XYZ file of C-alpha atoms in Angstrom:
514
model
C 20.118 -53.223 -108.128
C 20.486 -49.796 -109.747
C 18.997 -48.900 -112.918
C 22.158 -48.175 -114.064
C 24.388 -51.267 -113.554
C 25.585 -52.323 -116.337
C 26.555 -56.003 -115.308
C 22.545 -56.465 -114.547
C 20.714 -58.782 -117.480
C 17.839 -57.005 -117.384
C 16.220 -53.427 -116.370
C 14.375 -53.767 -113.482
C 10.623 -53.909 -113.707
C 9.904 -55.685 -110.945
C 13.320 -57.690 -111.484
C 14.020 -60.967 -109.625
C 18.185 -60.795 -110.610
C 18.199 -61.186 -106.906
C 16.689 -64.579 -106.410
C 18.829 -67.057 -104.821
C 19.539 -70.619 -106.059
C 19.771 -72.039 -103.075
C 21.794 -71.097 -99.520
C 25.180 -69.854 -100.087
C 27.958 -71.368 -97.324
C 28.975 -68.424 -95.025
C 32.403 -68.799 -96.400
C 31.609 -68.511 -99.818
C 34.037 -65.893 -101.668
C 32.112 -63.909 -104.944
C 34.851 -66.106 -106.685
C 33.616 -69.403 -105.577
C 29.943 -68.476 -106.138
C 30.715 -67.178 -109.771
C 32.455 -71.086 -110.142
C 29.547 -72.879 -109.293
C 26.850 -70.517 -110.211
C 26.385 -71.216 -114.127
C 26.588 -69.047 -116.947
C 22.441 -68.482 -117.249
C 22.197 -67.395 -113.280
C 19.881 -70.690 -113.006
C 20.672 -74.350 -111.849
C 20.024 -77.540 -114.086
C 17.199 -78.570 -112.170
C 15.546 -75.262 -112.043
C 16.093 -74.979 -115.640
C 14.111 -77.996 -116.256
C 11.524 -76.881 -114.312
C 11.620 -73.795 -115.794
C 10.689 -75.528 -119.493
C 8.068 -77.774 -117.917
C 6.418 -74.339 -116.934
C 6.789 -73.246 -120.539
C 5.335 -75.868 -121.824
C 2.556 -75.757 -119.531
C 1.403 -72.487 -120.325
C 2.128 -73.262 -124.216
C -0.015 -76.072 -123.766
C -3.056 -73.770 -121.995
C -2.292 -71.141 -124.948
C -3.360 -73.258 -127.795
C -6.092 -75.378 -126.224
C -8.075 -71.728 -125.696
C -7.166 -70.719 -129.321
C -8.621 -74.094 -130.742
C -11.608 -74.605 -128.205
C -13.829 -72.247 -130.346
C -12.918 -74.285 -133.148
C -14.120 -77.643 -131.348
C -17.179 -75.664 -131.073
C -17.719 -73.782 -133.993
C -20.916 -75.534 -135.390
C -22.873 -74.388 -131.813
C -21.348 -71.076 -132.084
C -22.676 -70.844 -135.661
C -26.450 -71.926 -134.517
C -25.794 -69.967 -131.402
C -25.491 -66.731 -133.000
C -26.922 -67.115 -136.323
C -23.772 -66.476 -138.280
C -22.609 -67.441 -141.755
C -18.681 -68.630 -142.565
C -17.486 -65.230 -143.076
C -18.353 -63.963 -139.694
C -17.180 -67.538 -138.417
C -13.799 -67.364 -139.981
C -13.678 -63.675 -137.979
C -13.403 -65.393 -134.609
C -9.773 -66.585 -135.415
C -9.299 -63.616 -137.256
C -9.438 -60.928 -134.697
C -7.757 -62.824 -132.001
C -4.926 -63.553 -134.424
C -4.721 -59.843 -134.906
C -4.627 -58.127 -131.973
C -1.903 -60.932 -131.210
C 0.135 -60.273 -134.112
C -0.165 -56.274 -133.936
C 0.830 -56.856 -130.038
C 3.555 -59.270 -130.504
C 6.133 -56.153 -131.535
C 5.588 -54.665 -128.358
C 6.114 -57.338 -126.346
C 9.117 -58.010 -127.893
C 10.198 -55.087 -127.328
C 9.589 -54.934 -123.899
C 10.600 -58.681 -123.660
C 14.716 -57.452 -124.883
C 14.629 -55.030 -122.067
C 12.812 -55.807 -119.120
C 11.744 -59.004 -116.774
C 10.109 -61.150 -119.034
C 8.827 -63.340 -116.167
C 6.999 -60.791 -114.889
C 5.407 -59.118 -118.329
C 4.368 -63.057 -119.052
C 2.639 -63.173 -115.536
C 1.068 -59.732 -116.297
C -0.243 -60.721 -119.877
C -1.517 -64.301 -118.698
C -3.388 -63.250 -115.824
C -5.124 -60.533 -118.139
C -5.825 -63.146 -120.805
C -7.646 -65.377 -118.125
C -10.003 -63.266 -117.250
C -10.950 -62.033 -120.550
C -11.279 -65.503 -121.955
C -13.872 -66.177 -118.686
C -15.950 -62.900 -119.775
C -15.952 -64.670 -123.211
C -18.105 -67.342 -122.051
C -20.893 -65.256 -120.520
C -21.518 -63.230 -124.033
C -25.424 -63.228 -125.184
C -26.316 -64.221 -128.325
C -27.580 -60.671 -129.296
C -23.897 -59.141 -128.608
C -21.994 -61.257 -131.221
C -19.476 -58.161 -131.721
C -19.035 -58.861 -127.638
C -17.818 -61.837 -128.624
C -15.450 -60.867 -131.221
C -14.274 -58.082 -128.946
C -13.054 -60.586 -126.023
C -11.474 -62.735 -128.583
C -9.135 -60.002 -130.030
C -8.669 -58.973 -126.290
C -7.233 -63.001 -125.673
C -4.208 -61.871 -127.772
C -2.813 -59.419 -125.679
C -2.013 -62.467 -122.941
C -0.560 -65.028 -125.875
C 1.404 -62.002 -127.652
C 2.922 -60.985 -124.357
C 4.094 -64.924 -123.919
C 5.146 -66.398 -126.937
C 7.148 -63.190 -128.398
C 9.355 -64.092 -124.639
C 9.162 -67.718 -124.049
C 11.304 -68.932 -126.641
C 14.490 -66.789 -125.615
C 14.135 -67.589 -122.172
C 14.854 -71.635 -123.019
C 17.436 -69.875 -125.769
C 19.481 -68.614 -122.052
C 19.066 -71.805 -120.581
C 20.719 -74.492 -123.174
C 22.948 -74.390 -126.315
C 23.215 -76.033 -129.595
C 21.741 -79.729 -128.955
C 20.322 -79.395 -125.767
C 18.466 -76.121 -126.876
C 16.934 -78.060 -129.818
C 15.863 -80.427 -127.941
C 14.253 -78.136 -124.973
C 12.157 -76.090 -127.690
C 11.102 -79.857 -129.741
C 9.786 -80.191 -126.325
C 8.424 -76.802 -125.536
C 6.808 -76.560 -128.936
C 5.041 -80.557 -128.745
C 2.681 -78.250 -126.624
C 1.219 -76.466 -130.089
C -0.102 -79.313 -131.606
C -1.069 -81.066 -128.026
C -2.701 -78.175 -127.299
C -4.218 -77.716 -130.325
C -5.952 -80.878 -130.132
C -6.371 -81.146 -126.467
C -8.407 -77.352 -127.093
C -11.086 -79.472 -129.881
C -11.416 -82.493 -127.247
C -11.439 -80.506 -124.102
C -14.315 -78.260 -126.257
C -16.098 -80.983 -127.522
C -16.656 -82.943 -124.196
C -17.469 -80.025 -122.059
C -20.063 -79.209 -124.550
C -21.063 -82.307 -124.617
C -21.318 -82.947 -120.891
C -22.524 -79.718 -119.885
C -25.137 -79.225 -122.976
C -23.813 -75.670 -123.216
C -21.059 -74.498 -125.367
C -19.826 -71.236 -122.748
C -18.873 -74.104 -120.757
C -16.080 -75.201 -123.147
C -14.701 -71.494 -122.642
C -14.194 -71.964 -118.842
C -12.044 -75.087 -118.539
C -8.554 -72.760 -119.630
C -9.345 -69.380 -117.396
C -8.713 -71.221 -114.048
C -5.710 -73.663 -115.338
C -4.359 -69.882 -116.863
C -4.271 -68.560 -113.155
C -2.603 -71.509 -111.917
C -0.039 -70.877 -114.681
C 0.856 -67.210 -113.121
C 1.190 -68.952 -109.818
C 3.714 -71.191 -111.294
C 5.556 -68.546 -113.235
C 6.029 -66.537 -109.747
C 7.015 -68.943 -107.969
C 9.208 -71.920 -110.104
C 10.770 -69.688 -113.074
C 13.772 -67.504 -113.007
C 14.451 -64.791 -115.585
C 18.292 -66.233 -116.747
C 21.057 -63.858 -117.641
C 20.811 -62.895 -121.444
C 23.430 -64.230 -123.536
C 25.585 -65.522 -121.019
C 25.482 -68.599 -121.700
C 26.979 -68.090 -125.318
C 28.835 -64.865 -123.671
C 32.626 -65.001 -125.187
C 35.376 -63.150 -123.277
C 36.495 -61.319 -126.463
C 34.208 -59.081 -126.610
C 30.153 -57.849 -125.167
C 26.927 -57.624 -126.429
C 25.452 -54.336 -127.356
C 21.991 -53.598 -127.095
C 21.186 -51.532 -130.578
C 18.165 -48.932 -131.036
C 14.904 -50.934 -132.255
C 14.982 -48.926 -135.415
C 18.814 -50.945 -135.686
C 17.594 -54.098 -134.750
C 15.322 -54.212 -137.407
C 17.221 -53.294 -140.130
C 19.797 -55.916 -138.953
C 16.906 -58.481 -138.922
C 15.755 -57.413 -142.596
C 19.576 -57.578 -144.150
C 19.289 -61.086 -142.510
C 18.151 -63.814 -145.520
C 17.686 -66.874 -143.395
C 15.665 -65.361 -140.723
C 13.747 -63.501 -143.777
C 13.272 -66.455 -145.970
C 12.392 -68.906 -142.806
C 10.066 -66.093 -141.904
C 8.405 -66.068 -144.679
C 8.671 -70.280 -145.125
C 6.570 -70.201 -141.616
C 3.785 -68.107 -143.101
C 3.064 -70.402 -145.171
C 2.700 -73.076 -142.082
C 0.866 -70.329 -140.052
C -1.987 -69.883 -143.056
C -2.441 -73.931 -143.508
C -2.471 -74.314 -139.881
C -4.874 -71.566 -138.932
C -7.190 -72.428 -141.922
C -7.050 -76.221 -140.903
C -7.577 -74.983 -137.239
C -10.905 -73.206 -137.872
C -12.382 -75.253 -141.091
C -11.618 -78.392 -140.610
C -14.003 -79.541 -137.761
C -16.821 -77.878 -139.469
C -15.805 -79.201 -142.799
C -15.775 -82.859 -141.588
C -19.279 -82.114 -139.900
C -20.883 -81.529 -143.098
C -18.937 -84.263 -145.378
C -21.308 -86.726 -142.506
C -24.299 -84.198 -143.053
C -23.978 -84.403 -146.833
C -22.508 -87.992 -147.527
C -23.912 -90.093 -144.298
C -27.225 -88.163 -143.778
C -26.099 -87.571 -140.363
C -28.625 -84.502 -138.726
C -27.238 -81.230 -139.728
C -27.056 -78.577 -136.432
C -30.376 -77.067 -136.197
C -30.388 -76.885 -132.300
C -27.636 -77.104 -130.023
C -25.760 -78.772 -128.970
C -24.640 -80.174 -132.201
C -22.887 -83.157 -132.674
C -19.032 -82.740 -132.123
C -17.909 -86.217 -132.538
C -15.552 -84.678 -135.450
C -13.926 -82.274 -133.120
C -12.972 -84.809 -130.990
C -11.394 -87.101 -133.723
C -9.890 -84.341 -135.408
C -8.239 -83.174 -131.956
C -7.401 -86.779 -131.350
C -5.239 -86.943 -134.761
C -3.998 -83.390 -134.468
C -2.392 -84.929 -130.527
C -1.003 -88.072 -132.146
C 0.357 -85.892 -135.379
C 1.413 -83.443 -133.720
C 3.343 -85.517 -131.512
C 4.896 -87.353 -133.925
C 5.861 -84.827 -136.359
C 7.683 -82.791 -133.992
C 9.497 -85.830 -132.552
C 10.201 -87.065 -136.170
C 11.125 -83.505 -137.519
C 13.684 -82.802 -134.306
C 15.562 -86.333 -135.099
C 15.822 -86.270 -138.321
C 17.227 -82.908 -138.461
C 19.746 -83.937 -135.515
C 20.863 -86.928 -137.778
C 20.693 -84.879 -141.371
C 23.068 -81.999 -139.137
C 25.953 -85.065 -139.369
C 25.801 -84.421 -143.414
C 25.394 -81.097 -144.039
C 24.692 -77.677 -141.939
C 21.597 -76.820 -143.739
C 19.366 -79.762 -142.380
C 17.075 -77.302 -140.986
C 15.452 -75.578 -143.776
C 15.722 -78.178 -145.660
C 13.883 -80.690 -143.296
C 11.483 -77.693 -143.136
C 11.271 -77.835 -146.636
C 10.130 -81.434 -146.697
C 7.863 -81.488 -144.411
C 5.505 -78.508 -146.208
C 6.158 -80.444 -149.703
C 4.824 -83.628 -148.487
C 2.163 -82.417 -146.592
C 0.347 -80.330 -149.755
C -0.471 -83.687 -151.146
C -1.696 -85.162 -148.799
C -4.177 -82.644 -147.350
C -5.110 -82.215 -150.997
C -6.040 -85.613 -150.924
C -7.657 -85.587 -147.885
C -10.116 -82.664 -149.319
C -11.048 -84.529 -151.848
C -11.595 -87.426 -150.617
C -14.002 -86.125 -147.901
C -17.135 -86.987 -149.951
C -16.280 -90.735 -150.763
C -14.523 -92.357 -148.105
C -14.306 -90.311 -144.535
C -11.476 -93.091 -143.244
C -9.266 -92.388 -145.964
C -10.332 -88.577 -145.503
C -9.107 -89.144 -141.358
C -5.339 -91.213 -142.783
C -4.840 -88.382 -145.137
C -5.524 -85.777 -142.498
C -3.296 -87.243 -140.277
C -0.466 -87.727 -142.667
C -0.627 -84.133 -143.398
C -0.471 -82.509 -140.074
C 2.349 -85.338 -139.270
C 5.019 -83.498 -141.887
C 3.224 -80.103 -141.121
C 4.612 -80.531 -137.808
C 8.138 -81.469 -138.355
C 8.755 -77.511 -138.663
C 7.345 -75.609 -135.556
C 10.818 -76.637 -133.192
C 12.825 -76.427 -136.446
C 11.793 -72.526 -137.619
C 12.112 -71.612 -134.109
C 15.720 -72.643 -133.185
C 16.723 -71.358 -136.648
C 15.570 -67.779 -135.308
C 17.866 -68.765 -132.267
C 20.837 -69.078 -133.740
C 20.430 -67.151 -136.756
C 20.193 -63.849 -134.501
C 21.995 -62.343 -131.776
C 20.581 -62.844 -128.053
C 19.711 -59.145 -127.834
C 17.413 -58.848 -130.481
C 16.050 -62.270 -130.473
C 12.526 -61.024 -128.783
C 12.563 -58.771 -131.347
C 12.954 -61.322 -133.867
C 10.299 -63.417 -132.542
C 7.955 -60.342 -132.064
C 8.754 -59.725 -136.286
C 7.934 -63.322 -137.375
C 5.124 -63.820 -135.510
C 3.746 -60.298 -137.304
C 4.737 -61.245 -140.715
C 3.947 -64.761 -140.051
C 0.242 -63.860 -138.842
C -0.415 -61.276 -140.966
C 0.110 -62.704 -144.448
C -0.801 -66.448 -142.620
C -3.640 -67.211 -140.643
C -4.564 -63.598 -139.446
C -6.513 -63.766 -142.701
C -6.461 -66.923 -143.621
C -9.562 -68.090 -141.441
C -11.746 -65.260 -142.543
C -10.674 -65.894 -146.365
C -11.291 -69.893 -146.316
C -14.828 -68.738 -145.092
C -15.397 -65.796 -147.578
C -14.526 -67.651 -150.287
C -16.652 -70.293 -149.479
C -20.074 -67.895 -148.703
C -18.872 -66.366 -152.332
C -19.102 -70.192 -154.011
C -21.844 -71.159 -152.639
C -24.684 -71.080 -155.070
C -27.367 -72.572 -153.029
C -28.466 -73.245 -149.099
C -28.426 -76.467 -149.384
C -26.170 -79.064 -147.433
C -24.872 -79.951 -151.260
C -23.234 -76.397 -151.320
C -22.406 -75.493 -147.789
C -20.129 -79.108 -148.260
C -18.806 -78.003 -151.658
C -18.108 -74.692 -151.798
C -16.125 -75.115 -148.267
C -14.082 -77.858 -150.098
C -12.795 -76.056 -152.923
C -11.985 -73.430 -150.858
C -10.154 -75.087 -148.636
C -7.851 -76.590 -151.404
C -6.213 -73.193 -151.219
C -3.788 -74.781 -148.436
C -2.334 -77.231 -150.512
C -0.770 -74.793 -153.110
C 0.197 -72.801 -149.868
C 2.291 -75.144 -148.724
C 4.289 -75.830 -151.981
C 5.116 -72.278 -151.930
C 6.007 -72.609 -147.678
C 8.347 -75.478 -149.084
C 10.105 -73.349 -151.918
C 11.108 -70.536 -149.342
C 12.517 -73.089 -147.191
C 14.633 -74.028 -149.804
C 15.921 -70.896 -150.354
C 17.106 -70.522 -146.987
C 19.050 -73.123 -146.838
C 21.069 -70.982 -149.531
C 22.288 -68.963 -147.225
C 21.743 -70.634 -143.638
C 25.903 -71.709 -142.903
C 26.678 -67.680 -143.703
C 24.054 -66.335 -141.424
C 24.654 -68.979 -138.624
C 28.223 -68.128 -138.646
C 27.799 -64.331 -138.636
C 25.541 -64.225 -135.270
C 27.710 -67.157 -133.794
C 30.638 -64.317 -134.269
C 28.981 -61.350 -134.080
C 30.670 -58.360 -132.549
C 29.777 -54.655 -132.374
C 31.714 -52.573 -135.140
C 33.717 -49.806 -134.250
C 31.174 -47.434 -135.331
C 28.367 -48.665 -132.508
C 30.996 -48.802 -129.980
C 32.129 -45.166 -130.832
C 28.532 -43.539 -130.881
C 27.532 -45.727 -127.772
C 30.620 -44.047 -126.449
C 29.648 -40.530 -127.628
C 25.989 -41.224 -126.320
C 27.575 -42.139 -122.827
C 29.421 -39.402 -122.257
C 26.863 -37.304 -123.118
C 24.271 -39.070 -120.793
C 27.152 -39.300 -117.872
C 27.897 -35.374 -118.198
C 23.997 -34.280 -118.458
C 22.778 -36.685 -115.830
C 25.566 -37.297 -113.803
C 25.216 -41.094 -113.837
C 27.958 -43.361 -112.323
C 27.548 -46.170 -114.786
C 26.028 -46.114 -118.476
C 22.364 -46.833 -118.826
C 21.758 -50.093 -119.218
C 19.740 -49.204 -123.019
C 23.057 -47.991 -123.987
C 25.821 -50.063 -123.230
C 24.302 -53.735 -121.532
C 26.333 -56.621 -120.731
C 23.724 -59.038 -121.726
């Protein structure tokens, strides 16, 4: 394939447009083949493999992220850290994902995804391995490895997403990402019970770090081997007109004069600083309600006791389960009534979680099974958003910027959400603490985590306001066409290129047939 052809989906970097389905008959015309070939470039059943893949890796993405967390009280007595430096863990990963994410997306809207998520996985394997062999004089090793994790999670979930987007429409896509994105809070709470029974088992925490590194290579072999990089846009192609691929400097400002993926961006932050604090804190926070309220041993020596990761990971599973499932259907069913179910199903879910985790931070010092229901109700309508926000990205933006678009909310998401978030819960808490003792390390962690509830009232109201202008914005990408003013200087800039260069066909960053 020449890096010129403009019929190609991709650029090649180390492209695979030339994988084959399946045999061709010997008297196949190119007519026939383009019949029963479908729009994406990939069959039904590949396709479905395809998302199992996905969801795989999804899955392996957020049980490393949260496997720290299911040991964080070793970690603590391991190193000899306070909650600030704690909270930093989370933190650094989170940012050398976010900062990373733009690139990726970049990349991801021009070249073979498949192979930049094989790349970036493989890498974050073995740096997540190293991370388990770190001496407890080298905390800053530590930290170091973490931030280097981010570079394999921003290179695949900036991409993953827009592959299922060239794979299904409307319903069926909705229903591929609900799937895809059950693997956050599985994962999530497979990473604190997966943590907490290797450490447990193995009477070493490093051990809890080594259980994702060798399912993450088996992941690249899988990507290799089973996926297919689809055909971008075809699948919502329309004969009247093409797609154009824009300058990133363009995309952007078409993103930013975009309300609904602004707002919903914005709406998500909110989710991404309750979540991330919740992630980290919550564990640790349940350890010392027992330490406090039940007298249970506080963690002196490890291995500590991590019987609350392993119930916490159990309800985040079960939640987070159930609040996708819940938050897919009932959107699918509010859709019949009125074409701005999405945010506002968003909406609801943030608004009736805040009182509930409020109520489950309070109630942490008198009645720990009513501190567990309240938990779980609260990470149940916390959930209903994370398929929601992302198919509202889908189809609120074009397919050649959508990497782009998913590379911009996960920066604005992370960095006003739980980039920070993490490190402030813990902060906060070292700053309120007016004594060692297990009175204050209880306390002054609880009223600083009551910073998520108002958090999430203010997620809520953004959602609200997107659904405002949701029907306009959904329309506009569903019809989208390049003005005559791109077409003309993507003309000017081709005939420029074909006279200079002496190209046969226009540069695929110029004028693309996505």
């Amino acid at each position: 394939m020449s890096l010129a052809d403009p019929t190609s989906d991709t650029t090649p970097f180390f492209s695979d447009d030339s994988e084959a389905e399946g045999s061709e008959e010997p008297g196949a015309g190119p007519s026939q083949r383009r019949e029963e070939e479908p729009a994406s470039g990939v069959s039904s059943l590949r396709a479905v493999f395809t998302v199992i893949v996905l969801c795989f890796i999804n899955l392996l993405n957020y049980m490393d992220r949260f496997t720290v967390a299911g040991v964080l009280p070793d970690i603590e007595q391991y190193f000899g850290i306070n909650d600030g430096k704690s909270g930093l863990l989370q933190t650094v990963f989170i940012c050398s994902y976010m900062f990373l994410a733009p690139v990726f997306g970049y990349l991801g809207d021009r070249y073979n995804r498949k192979m930049i998520m094989s790349v970036g996985i493989g890498f974050w394997s073995i740096v997540t391995l190293a991370s388990s062999y770190t001496p407890k004089e080298y905390f800053w090793l530590l930290l170091l490895t973490r931030g280097l994790v981010g570079v394999g999670e921003a290179s695949y979930s900036t991409i993953a997403p827009t592959i299922i987007a060239d794979l299904y429409i409307k319903e069926r896509r909705t229903q591929m990402l609900s799937v895809f994105y059950f693997a956050i809070p599985v994962g999530s709470g497979l990473g604190y019970i997966v943590g907490s029974k290797v450490d447990d088992l193995a009477g070493d925490w490093h051990w809890a770090l080594r259980v994702t590194p060798a399912l993450g290579l088996v992941a690249v072999v899988l990507l290799l081997f089973v996926v297919k990089e689809p055909k971008r846009g075809a699948i919502e192609a329309r004969p009247e007109h093409t797609l154009q691929r824009t300058s990133w400097l363009g995309d952007m400002k078409a993103l930013c004069r975009n309300p609904s993926f602004v707002l919903s961006t914005f709406g998500f932050t909110a989710v991404a600083f309750v979540t991330g604090s919740l992630a980290l804190w919550a564990p640790a926070f349940l350890f010392r309600a027992a330490v406090f309220t039940e007298g249970r041993p506080p963690c002196v020596k490890g291995p500590c006791d991590t019987s609350d990761s392993l119930y916490f990971g159990i309800i985040t599973v079960v939640s987070g389960i159930l609040g996708v499932a819940s938050g897919a259907e009932v959107s699918r069913r509010l859709r019949l009534r009125t074409p701005r179910a999405d945010p506002l199903v968003c909406a609801l879910g943030l608004l009736l979680s805040a009182p509930f985790l409020y109520l489950a931070i309070v109630f942490a010092q008198a009645s720990p099974i009513a501190t567990y229901v309240f938990i779980f109700l609260g990470e149940t309508f916390l959930s209903m958003n994370w398929a929601i926000v992302a198919d509202i990205l889908l189809y609120v933006v074009v397919p050649t910027r959508r990497s782009t678009a998913e590379a911009f909310q996960i920066v604005l998401s992370h960095l006003l959400g739980d980039a920070g978030s993490p490190y402030l819960i813990g902060v906060v808490s070292d700053s309120l603490k007016q004594t060692d003792s297990y009175l204050w390390q209880f306390r002054s962690l609880q009223l600083s985590l009551l910073t998520c509830s108002f958090v999430a009232v203010g997620g809520g109201a953004f959602f609200l306001a997107t659904a405002l202008f949701i029907e306009k914005d959904r329309q506009r990408a569903t019809n989208y066409a390049p003005s005559a003013s791109i077409q003309q200087h993507y003309s000017e800039d081709y005939t420029q290129h074909t006279l200079g260069f002496g190209l046969a066909h226009p540069p695929c960053e110029y004028v693309c047939d996505d």
